[in-house]
Coordinates of C-alpha atoms and ligand atoms in Angstrom, one line a residue:
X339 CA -5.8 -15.0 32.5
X340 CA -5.1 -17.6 30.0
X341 CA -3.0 -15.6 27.1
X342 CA -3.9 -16.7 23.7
X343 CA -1.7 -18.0 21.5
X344 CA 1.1 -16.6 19.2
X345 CA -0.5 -16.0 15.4
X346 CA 2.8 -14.0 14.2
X347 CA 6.2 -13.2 16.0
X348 CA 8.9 -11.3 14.8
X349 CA 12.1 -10.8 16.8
X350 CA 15.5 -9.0 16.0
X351 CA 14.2 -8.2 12.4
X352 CA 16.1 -5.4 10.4
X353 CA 15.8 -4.5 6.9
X354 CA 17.8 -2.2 4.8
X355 CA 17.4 -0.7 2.0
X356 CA 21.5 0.2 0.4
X357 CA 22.5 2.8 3.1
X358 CA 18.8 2.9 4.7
X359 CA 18.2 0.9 7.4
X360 CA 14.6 1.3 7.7
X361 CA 13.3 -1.5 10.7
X362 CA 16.2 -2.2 13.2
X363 CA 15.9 -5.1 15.7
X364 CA 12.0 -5.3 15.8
X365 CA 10.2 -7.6 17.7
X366 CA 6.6 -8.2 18.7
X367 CA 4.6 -10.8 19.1
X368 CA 0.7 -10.8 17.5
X369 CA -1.6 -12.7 19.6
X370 CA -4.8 -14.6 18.8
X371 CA -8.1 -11.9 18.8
X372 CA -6.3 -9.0 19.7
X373 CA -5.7 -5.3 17.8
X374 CA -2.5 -4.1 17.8
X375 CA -2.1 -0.3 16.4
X376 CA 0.8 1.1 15.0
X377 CA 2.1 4.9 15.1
X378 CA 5.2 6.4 14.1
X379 CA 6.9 9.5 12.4
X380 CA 6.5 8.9 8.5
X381 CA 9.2 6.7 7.0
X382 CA 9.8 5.1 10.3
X383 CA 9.2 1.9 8.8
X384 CA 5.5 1.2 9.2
X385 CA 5.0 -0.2 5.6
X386 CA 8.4 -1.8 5.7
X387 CA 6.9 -3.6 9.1
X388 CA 4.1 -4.4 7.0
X389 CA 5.5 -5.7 3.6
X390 CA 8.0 -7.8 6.0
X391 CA 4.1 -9.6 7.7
X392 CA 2.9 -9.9 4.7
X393 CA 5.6 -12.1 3.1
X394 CA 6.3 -9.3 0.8
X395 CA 9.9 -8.5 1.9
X396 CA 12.8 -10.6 3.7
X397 CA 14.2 -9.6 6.6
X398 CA 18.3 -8.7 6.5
X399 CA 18.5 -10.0 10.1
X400 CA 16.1 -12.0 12.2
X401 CA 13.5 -14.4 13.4
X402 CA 9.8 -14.6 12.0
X403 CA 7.7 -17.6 13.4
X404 CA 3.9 -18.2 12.2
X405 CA 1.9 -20.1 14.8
X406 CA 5.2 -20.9 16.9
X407 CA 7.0 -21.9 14.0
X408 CA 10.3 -20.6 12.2
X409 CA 9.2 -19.6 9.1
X410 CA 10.7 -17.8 5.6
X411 CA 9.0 -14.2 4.8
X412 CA 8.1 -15.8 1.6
X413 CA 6.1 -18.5 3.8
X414 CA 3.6 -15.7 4.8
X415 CA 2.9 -14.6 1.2
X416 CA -1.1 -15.6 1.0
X417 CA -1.4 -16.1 5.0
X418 CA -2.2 -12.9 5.6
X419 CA -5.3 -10.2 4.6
X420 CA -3.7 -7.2 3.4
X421 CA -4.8 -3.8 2.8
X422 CA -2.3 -1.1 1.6
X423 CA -2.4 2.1 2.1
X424 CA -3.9 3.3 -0.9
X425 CA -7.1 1.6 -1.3
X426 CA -6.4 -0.5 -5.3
X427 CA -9.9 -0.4 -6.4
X428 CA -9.8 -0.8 -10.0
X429 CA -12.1 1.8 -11.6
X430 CA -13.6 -0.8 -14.7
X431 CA -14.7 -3.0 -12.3
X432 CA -18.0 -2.8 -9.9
X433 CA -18.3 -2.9 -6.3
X434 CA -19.2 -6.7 -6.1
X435 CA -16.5 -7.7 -8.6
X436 CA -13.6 -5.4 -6.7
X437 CA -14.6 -6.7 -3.3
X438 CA -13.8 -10.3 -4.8
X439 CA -10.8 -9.7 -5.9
X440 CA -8.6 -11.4 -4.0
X441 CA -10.7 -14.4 -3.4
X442 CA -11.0 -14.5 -7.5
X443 CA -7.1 -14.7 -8.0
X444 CA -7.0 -17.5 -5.4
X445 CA -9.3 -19.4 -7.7
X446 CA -12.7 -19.1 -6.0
X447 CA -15.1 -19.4 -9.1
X448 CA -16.9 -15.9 -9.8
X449 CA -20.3 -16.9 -9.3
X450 CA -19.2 -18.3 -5.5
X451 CA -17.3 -15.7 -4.8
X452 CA -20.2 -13.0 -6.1
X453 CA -22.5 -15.0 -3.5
X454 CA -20.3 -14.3 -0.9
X455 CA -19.8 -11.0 -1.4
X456 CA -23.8 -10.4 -1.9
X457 CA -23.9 -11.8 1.9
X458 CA -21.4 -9.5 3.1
X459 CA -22.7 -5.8 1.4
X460 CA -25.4 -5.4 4.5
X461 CA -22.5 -5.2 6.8
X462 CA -20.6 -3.5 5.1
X463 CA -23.1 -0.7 4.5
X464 CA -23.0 -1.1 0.8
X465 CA -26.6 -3.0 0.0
X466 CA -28.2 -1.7 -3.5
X467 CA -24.1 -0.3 -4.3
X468 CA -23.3 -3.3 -5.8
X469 CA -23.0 -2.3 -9.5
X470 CA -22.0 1.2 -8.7
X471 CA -18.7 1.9 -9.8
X472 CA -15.8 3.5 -7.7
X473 CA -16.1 6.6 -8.9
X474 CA -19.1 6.6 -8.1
X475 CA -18.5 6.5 -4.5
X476 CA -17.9 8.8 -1.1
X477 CA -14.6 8.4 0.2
X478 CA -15.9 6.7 2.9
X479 CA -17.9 3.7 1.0
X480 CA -14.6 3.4 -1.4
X481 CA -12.6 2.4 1.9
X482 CA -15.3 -0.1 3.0
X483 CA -15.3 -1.8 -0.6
X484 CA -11.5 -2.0 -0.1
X485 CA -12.4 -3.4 3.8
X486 CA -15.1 -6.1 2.2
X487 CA -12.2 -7.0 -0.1
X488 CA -9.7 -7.9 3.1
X489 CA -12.5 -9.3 4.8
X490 CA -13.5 -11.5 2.3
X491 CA -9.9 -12.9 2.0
X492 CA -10.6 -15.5 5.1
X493 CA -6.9 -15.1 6.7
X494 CA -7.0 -14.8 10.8
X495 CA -4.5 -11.9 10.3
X496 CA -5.0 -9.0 8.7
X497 CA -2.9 -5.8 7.9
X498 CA -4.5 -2.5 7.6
X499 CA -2.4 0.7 6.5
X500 CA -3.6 4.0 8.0
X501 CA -7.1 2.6 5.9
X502 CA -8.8 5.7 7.0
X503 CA -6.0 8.3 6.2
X504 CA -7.9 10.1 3.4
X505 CA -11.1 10.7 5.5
X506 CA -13.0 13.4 7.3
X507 CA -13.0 13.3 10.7
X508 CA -16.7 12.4 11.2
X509 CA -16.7 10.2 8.8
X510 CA -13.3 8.7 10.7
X511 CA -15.0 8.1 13.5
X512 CA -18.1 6.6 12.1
X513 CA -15.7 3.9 10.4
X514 CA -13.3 3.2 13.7
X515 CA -16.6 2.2 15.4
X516 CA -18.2 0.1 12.6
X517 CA -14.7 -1.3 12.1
X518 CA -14.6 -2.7 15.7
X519 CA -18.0 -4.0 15.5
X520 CA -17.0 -6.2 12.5
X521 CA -13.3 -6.9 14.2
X522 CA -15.7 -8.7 16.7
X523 CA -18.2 -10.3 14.9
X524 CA -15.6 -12.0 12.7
X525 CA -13.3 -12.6 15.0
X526 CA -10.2 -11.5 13.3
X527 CA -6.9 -10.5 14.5
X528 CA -5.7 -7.2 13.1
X529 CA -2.8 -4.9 13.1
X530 CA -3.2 -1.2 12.5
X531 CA -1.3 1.5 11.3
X532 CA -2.3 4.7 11.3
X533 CA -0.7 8.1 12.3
X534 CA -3.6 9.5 14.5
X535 CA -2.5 9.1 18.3
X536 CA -6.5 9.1 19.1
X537 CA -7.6 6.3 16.7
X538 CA -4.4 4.2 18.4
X539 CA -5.9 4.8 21.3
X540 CA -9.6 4.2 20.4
X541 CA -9.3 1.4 19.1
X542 CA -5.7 -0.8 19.8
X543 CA -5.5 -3.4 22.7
X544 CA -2.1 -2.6 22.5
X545 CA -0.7 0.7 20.7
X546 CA 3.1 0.2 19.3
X547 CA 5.2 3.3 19.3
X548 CA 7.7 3.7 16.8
X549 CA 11.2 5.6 16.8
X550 CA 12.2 7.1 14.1
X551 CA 13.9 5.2 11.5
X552 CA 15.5 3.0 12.2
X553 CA 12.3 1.9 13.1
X554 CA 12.0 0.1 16.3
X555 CA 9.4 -0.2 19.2
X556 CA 9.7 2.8 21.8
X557 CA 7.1 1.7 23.4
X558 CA 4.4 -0.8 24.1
X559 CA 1.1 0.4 25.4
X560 CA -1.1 -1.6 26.8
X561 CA -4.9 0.0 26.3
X562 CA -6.8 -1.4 29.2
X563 CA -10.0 0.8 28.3
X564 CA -13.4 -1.4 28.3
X565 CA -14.9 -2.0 25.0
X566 CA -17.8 -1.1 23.5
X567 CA -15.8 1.8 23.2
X568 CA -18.5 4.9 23.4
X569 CA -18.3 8.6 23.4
X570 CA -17.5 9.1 27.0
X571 CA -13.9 7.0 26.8
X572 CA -12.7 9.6 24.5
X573 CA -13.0 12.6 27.1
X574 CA -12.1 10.0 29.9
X575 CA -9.1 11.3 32.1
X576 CA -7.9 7.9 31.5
X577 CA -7.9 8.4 27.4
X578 CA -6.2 11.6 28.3
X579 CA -3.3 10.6 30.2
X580 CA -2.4 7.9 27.8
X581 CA -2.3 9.9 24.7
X582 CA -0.2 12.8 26.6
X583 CA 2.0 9.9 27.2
X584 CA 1.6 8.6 23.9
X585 CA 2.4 12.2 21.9
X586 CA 5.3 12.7 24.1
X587 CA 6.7 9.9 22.6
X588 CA 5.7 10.3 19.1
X589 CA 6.8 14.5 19.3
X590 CA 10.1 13.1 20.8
X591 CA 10.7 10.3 17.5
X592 CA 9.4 13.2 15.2
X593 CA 11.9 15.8 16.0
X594 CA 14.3 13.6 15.2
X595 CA 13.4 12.6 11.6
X596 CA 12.4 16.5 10.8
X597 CA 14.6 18.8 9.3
X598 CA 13.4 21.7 7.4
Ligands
ADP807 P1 6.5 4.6 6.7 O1 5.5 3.7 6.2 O2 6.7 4.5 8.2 O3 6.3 6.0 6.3 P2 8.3 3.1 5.0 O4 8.3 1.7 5.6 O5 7.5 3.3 3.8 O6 8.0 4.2 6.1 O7 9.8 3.5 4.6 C1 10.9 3.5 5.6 C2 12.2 3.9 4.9 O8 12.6 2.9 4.0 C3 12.1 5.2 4.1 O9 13.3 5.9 4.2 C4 11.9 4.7 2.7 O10 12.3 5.6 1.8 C5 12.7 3.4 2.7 N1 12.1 2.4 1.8 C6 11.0 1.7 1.9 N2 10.8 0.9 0.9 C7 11.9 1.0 0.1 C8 12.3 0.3 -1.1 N3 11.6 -0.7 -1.7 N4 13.5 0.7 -1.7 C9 14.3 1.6 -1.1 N5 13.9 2.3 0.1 C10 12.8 1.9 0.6
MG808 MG1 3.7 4.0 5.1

């Protein structure tokens, strides 16, 4: 097999914050296509990670390189889709005009960048929504407004943070699986944070296990379950062992960073 090529590699990165080291020696290297997921125990350094890709924080210590070359954090600032964890939608503006966003404040002209979102609303399950307002909105159609706005950023990368945190479990689901339909059509590369060990599972090629902070990488998991993902992987023995394997770790990091 014929690996694809290195998009984003970070190696030996730490970042402190005064006393608080919050990432510590991280590496990993984000290849071309794939979905990497991302759990930890909170304040293990998952946003931090996350800022860092984005361009929005230096690294104390450490290598970043962007398509095999050594590049500054700053570099990345406007290379890379990302959504934060809480979803930004401003409330004075519509559907159409938040999903644009982004693409406005680069300089594509409104009217262009309406267009584009227009196309995009069928897919995104948000036809005839496009003058509602956010509050006029489920929880679940808010987070796929704040989805058509990372989309419609055109970057190969894209950074989602725990994007369905606030969400029912239904709901959840619904969204993991419309998410990985899009993830192929559009052929993006994404990686995932999220704190559910089953939606690492369901829907990484890869599923990055964080220690507690310092945050490094306890483990790597490669997810070798075939996709279309459907119904039946979830009660698989397979899906089983790897999140017993998978919440071992995670219980293990989580001890450590609790104290009542
Ligand atoms: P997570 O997203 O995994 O919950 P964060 O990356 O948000 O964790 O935070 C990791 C640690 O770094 C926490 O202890 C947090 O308080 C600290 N931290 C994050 N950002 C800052 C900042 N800008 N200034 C000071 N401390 C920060
Ligand atoms: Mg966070």
């Amino acid at each position: 097999m014929i690996e694809s090529s290195s998009i984003l590699a970070l190696d030996g990165v730490t970042k402190r914050f005064g006393q608080i080291t919050a990432l510590e020696n991280f590496g990993v290297d984000i290849r071309k296509g794939e979905f990497i997921t991302v759990i930890g125990p909170s304040g293990c350094g998952k946003s931090t990670l996350f800022n860092i890709v984005a361009g929005l924080e230096s690294p104390d210590e450490g290598r970043i390189s962007h398509h095999g070359k050594p590049v500054a954090a700053g570099d990345l600032l406007g290379q890379v889709a990302f959504m934060p964890q809480q979803d930004l939608l401003l409330p004075w503006r519509t559907v159409l005009d938040n999903a644009i966003l982004a693409i406005e404040l680069e300089g594509t002209p409104r009217s262009e960048a309406r267009r584009m979102a227009m196309d995009m609303l069928p897919e995104f399950g948000l036809t005839g929504f496009e003058r509602h307002y956010p509050q006029q909105l489920s929880g679940g159609m808010r987070q796929r407004v704040a989805l058509m706005r990372t989309f419609l950023f055109k970057r190969e990368l894209m950074l989602l943070d725990e994007p369905f945190g606030a969400l029912d479990s239904l709901t959840r689901s619904m969204m993991q699986r419309w998410l990985l339909e899009i993830w192929r059509h559009h052929e993006r590369t994404v990686l995932f944070i999220t704190h559910d060990i089953d939606e690492a599972i369901f829907l990484g090629d890869r599923v990055l296990v964080m220690s507690a902070r310092p945050g490094r990488i306890k483990l790597e998991q490669h997810i070798g379950l075939p996709r279309p993902r459907l119904g039946e992987v979830v009660t698989s023995e397979a899906f089983v062992q790897l999140k017993r394997k998978l919440l071992k770790e995670l219980e293990e990091e989580s001890m450590k960073s609790f104290t009542p």
